[in-house]
PDB file of C-alpha atoms in Angstrom:
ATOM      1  CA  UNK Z   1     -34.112  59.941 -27.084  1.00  0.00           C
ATOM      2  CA  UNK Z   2     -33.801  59.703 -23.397  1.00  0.00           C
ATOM      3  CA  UNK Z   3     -32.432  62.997 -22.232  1.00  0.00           C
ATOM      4  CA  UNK Z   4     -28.128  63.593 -20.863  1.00  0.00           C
ATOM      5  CA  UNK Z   5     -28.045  62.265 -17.409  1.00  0.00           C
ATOM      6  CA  UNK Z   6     -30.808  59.503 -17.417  1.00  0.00           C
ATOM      7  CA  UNK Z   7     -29.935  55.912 -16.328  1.00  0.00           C
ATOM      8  CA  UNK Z   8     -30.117  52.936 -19.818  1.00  0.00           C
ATOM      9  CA  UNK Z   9     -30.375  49.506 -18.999  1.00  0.00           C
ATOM     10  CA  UNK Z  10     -28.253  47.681 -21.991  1.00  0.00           C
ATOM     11  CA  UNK Z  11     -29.114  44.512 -22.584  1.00  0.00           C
ATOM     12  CA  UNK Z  12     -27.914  42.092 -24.996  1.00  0.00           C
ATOM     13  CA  UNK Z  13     -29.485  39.370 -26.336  1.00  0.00           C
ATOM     14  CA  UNK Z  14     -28.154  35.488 -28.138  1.00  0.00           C
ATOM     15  CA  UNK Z  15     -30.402  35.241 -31.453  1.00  0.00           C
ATOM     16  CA  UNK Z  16     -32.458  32.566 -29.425  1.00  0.00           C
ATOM     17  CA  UNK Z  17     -33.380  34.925 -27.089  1.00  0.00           C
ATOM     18  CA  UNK Z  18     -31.283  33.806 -24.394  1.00  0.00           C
ATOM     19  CA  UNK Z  19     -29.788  36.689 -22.615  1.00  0.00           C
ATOM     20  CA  UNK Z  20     -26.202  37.883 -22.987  1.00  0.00           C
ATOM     21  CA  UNK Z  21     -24.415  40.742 -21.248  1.00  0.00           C
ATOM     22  CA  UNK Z  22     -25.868  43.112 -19.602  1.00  0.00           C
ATOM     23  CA  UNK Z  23     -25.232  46.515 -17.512  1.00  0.00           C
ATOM     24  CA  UNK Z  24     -26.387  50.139 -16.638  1.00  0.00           C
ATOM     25  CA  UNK Z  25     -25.178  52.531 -18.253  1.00  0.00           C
ATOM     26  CA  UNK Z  26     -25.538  57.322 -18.133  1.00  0.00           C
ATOM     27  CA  UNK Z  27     -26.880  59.138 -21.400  1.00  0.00           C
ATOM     28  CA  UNK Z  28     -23.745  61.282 -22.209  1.00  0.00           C
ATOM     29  CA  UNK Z  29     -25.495  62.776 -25.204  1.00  0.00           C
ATOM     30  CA  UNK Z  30     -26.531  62.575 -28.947  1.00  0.00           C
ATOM     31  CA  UNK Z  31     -24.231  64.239 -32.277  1.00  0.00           C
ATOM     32  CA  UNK Z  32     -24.923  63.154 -36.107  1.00  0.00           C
ATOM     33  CA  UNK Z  33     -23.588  59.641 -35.245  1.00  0.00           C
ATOM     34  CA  UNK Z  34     -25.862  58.344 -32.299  1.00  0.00           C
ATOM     35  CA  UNK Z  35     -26.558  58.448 -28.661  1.00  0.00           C
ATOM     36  CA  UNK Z  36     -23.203  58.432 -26.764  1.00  0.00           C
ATOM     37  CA  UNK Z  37     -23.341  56.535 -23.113  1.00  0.00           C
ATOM     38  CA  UNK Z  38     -20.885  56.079 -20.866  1.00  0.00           C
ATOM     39  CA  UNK Z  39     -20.343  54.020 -17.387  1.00  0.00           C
ATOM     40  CA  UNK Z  40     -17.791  54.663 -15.114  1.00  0.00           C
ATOM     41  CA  UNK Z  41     -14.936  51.652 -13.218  1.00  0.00           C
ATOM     42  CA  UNK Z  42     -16.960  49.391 -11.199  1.00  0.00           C
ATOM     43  CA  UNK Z  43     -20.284  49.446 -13.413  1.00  0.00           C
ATOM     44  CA  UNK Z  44     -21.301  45.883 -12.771  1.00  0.00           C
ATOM     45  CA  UNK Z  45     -21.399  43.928 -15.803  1.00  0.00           C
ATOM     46  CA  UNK Z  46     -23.467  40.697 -15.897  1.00  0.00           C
ATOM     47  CA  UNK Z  47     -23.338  38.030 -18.774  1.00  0.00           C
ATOM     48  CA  UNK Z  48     -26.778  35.797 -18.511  1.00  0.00           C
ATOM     49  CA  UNK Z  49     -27.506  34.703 -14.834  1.00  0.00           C
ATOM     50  CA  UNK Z  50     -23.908  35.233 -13.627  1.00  0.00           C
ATOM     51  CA  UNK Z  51     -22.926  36.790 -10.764  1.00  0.00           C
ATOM     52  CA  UNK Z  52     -21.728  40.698 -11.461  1.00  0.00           C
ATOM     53  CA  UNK Z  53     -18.359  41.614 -12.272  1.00  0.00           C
ATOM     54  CA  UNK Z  54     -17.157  45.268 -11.620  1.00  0.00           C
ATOM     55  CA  UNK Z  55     -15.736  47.354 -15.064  1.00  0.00           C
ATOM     56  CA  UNK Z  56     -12.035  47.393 -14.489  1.00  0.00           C
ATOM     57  CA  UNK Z  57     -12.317  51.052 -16.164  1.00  0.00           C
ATOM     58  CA  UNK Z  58     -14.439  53.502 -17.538  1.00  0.00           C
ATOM     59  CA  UNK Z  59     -16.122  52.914 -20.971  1.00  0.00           C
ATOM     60  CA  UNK Z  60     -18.524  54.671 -22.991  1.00  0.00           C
ATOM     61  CA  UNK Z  61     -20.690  52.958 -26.355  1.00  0.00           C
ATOM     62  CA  UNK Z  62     -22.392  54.538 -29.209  1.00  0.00           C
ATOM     63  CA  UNK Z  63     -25.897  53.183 -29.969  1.00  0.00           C
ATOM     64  CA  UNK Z  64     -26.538  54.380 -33.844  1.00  0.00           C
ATOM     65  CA  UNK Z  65     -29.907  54.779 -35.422  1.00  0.00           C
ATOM     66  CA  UNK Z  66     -30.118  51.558 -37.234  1.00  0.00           C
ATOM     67  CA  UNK Z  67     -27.316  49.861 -36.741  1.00  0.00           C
ATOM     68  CA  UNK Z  68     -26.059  46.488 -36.905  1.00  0.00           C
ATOM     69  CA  UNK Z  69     -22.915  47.255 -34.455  1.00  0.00           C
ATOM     70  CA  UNK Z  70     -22.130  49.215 -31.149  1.00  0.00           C
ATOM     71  CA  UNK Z  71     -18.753  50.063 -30.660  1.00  0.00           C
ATOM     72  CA  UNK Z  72     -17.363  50.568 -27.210  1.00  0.00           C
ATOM     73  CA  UNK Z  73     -14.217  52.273 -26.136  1.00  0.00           C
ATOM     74  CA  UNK Z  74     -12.237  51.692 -22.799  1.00  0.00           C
ATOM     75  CA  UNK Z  75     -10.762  54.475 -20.789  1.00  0.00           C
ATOM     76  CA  UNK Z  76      -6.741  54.113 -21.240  1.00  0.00           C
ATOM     77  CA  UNK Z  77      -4.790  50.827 -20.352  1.00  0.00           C
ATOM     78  CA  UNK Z  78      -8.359  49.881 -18.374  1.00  0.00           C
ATOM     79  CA  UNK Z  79      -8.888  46.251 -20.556  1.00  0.00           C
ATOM     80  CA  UNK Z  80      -6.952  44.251 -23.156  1.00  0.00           C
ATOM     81  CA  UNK Z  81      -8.813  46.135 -25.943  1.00  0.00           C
ATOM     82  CA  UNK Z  82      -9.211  49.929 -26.557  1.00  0.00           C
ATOM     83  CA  UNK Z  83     -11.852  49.019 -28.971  1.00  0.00           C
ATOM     84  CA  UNK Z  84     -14.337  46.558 -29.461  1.00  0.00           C
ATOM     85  CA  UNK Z  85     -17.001  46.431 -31.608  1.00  0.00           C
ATOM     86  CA  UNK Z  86     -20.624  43.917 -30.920  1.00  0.00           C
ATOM     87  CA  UNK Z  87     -21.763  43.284 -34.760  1.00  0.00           C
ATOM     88  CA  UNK Z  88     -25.586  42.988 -33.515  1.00  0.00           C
ATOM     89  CA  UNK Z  89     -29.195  43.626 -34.882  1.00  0.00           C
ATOM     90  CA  UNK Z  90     -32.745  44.885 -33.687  1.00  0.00           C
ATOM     91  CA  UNK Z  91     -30.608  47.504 -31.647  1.00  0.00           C
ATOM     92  CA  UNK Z  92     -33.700  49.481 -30.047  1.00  0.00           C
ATOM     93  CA  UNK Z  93     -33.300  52.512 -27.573  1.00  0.00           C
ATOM     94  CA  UNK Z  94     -36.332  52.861 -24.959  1.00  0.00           C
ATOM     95  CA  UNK Z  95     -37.015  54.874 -22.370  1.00  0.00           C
ATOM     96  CA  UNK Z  96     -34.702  53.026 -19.914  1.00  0.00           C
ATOM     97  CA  UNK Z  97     -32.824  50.785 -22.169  1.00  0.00           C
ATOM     98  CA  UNK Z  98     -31.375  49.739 -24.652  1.00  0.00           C
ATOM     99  CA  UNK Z  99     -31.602  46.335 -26.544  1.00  0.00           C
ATOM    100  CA  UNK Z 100     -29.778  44.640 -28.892  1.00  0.00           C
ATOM    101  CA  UNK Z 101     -29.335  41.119 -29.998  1.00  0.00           C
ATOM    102  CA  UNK Z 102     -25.574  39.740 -30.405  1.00  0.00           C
ATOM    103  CA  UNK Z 103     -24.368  38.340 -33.638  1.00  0.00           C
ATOM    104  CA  UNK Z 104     -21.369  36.734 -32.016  1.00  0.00           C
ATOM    105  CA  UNK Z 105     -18.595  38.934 -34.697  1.00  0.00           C
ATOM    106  CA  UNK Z 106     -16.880  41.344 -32.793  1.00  0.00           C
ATOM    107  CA  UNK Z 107     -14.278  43.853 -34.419  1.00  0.00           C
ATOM    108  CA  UNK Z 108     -11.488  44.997 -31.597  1.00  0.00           C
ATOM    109  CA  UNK Z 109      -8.544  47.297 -31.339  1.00  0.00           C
ATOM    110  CA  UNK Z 110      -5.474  47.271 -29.461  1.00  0.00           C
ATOM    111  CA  UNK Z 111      -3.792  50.097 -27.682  1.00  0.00           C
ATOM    112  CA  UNK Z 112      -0.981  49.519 -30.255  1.00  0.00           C
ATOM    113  CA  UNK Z 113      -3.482  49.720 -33.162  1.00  0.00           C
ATOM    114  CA  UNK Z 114      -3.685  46.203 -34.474  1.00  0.00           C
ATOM    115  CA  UNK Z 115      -7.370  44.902 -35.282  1.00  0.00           C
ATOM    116  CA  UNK Z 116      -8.596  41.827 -35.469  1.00  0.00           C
ATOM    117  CA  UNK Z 117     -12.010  40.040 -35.934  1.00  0.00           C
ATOM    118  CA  UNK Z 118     -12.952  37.751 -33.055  1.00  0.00           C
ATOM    119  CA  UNK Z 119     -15.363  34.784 -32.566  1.00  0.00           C
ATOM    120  CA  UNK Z 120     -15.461  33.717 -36.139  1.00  0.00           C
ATOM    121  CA  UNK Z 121     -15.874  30.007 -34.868  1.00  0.00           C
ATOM    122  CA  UNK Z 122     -18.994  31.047 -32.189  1.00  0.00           C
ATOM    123  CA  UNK Z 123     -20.337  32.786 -35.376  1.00  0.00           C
ATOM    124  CA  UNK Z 124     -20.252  29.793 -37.382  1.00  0.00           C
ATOM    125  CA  UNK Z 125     -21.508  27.606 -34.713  1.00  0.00           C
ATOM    126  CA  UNK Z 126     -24.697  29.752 -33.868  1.00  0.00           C
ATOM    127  CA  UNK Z 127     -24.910  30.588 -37.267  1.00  0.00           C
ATOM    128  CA  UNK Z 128     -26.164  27.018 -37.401  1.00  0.00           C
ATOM    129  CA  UNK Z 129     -27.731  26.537 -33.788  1.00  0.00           C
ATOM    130  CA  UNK Z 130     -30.006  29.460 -33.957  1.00  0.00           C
ATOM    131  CA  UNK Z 131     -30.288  29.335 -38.051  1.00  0.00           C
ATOM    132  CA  UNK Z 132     -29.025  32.238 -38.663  1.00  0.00           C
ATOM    133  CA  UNK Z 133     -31.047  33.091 -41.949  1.00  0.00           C
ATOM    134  CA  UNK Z 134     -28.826  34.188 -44.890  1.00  0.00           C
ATOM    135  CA  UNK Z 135     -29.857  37.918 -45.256  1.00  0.00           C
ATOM    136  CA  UNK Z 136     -28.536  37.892 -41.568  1.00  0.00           C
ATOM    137  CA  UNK Z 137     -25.118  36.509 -42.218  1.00  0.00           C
ATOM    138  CA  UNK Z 138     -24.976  38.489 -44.986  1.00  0.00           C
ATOM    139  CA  UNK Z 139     -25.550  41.921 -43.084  1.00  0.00           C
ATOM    140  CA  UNK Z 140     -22.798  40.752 -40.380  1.00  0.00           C
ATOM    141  CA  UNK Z 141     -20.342  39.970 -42.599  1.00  0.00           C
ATOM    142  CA  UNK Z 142     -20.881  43.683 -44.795  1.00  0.00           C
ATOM    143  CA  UNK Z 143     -21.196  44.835 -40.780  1.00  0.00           C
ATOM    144  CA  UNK Z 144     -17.588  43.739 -40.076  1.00  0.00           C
ATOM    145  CA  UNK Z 145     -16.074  45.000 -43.391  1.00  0.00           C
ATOM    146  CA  UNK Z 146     -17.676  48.702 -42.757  1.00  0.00           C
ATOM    147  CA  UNK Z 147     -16.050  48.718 -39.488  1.00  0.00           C
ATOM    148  CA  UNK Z 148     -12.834  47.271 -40.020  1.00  0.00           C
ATOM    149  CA  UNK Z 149     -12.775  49.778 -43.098  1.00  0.00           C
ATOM    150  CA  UNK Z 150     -13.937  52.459 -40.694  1.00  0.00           C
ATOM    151  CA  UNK Z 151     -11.341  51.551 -38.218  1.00  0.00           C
ATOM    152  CA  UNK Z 152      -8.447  51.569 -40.997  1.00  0.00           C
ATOM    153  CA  UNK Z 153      -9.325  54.710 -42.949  1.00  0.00           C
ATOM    154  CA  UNK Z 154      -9.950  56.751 -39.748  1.00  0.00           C
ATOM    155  CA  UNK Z 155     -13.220  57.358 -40.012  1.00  0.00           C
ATOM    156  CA  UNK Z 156     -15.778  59.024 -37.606  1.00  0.00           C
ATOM    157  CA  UNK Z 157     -16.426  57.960 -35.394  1.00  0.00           C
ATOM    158  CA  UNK Z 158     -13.366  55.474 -35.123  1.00  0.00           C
ATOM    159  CA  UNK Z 159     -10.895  58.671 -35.254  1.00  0.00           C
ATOM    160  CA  UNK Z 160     -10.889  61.363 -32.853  1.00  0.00           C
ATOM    161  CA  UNK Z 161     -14.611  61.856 -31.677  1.00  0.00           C
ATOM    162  CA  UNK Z 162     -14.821  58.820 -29.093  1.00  0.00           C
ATOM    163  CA  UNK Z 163     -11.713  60.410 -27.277  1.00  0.00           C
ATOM    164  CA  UNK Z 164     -13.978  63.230 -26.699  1.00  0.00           C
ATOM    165  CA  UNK Z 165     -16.672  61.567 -25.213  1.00  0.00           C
ATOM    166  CA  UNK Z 166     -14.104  59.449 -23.231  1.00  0.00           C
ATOM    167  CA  UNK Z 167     -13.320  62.699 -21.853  1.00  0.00           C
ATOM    168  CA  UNK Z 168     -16.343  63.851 -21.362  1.00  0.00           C
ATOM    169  CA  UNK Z 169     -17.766  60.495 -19.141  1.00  0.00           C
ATOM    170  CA  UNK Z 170     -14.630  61.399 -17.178  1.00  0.00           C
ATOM    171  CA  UNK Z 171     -13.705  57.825 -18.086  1.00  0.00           C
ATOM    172  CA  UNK Z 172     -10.236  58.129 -19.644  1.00  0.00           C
ATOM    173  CA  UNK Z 173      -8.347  59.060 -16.331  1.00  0.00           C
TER     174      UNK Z 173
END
């Protein structure tokens, strides 16, 4: 893994290929659930070919070894969500990036707690546009219903350990 301090490239991906948001982000560090990064307000974050658009607040993500989601947290009051979670797959960690290709399901959080699954209907439509194979919608769907559980029951690291990364990016003040 690329060592605390060192500069990631994340880059997401459509299932075509086509490419999605991306942005730089700073190795925080690694614990038993991943590689922790973090980016602090005014990281410019690009979607495609569009012109850059500066983070209203910090953020960090978690890139997990095998995993078919990243979840990101947002440094307090910073964006409509405190949580939001890309269901993705082929999430790969190189030297200077990180890629991962966007399933279009996305799990989010309010500050006031509620959850909600967005971007069923952009699922649905890719799911035929790209041809999503079965085994694929498959995985997303199980993908959403770990988080979601994860997110309910209070699970790690959807409980207390983000805050301390948060913290630790300097991004939740």
């Amino acid at each position: 893994m690329p060592p605390s301090g060192s500069r990631l490239d994340v880059v997401f991906r459509k299932y075509d290929g086509t490419l999605h948001w991306h942005y730089p982000m700073v190795v925080l560090g690694e614990d038993d659930h991943g590689l922790w990064l973090g980016a602090p307000e005014g990281t410019p974050l690009r979607r495609g070919a569009e012109a850059p658009k500066p983070a209203r607040g910090g953020f960090i993500t978690l890139v997990g070894a095998g995993a078919w989601s990243m979840p990101i947290w947002n440094a307090a009051g910073s964006h409509r969500f405190a949580s939001y979670v890309d269901i993705c797959m082929d999430v790969r960690v190189a030297v200077d990036r990180v890629d991962a290709v966007d399933l279009d399901l996305d799990v989010a959080t309010t500050w006031d707690g509620d959850l909600a699954v967005l971007d069923e209907d952009e699922f649905a439509l890719h799911r035929t546009r790209y041809g999503y194979p079965p085994e694929v919608v498959a995985r997303a769907r199980e993908e959403v219903a770990a988080v979601v559980n994860a997110i309910d029951q209070r699970i790690e690291p959807y409980a207390t350990v983000a805050a301390r990364w948060l913290a630790q990016a300097g991004a939740n003040g």
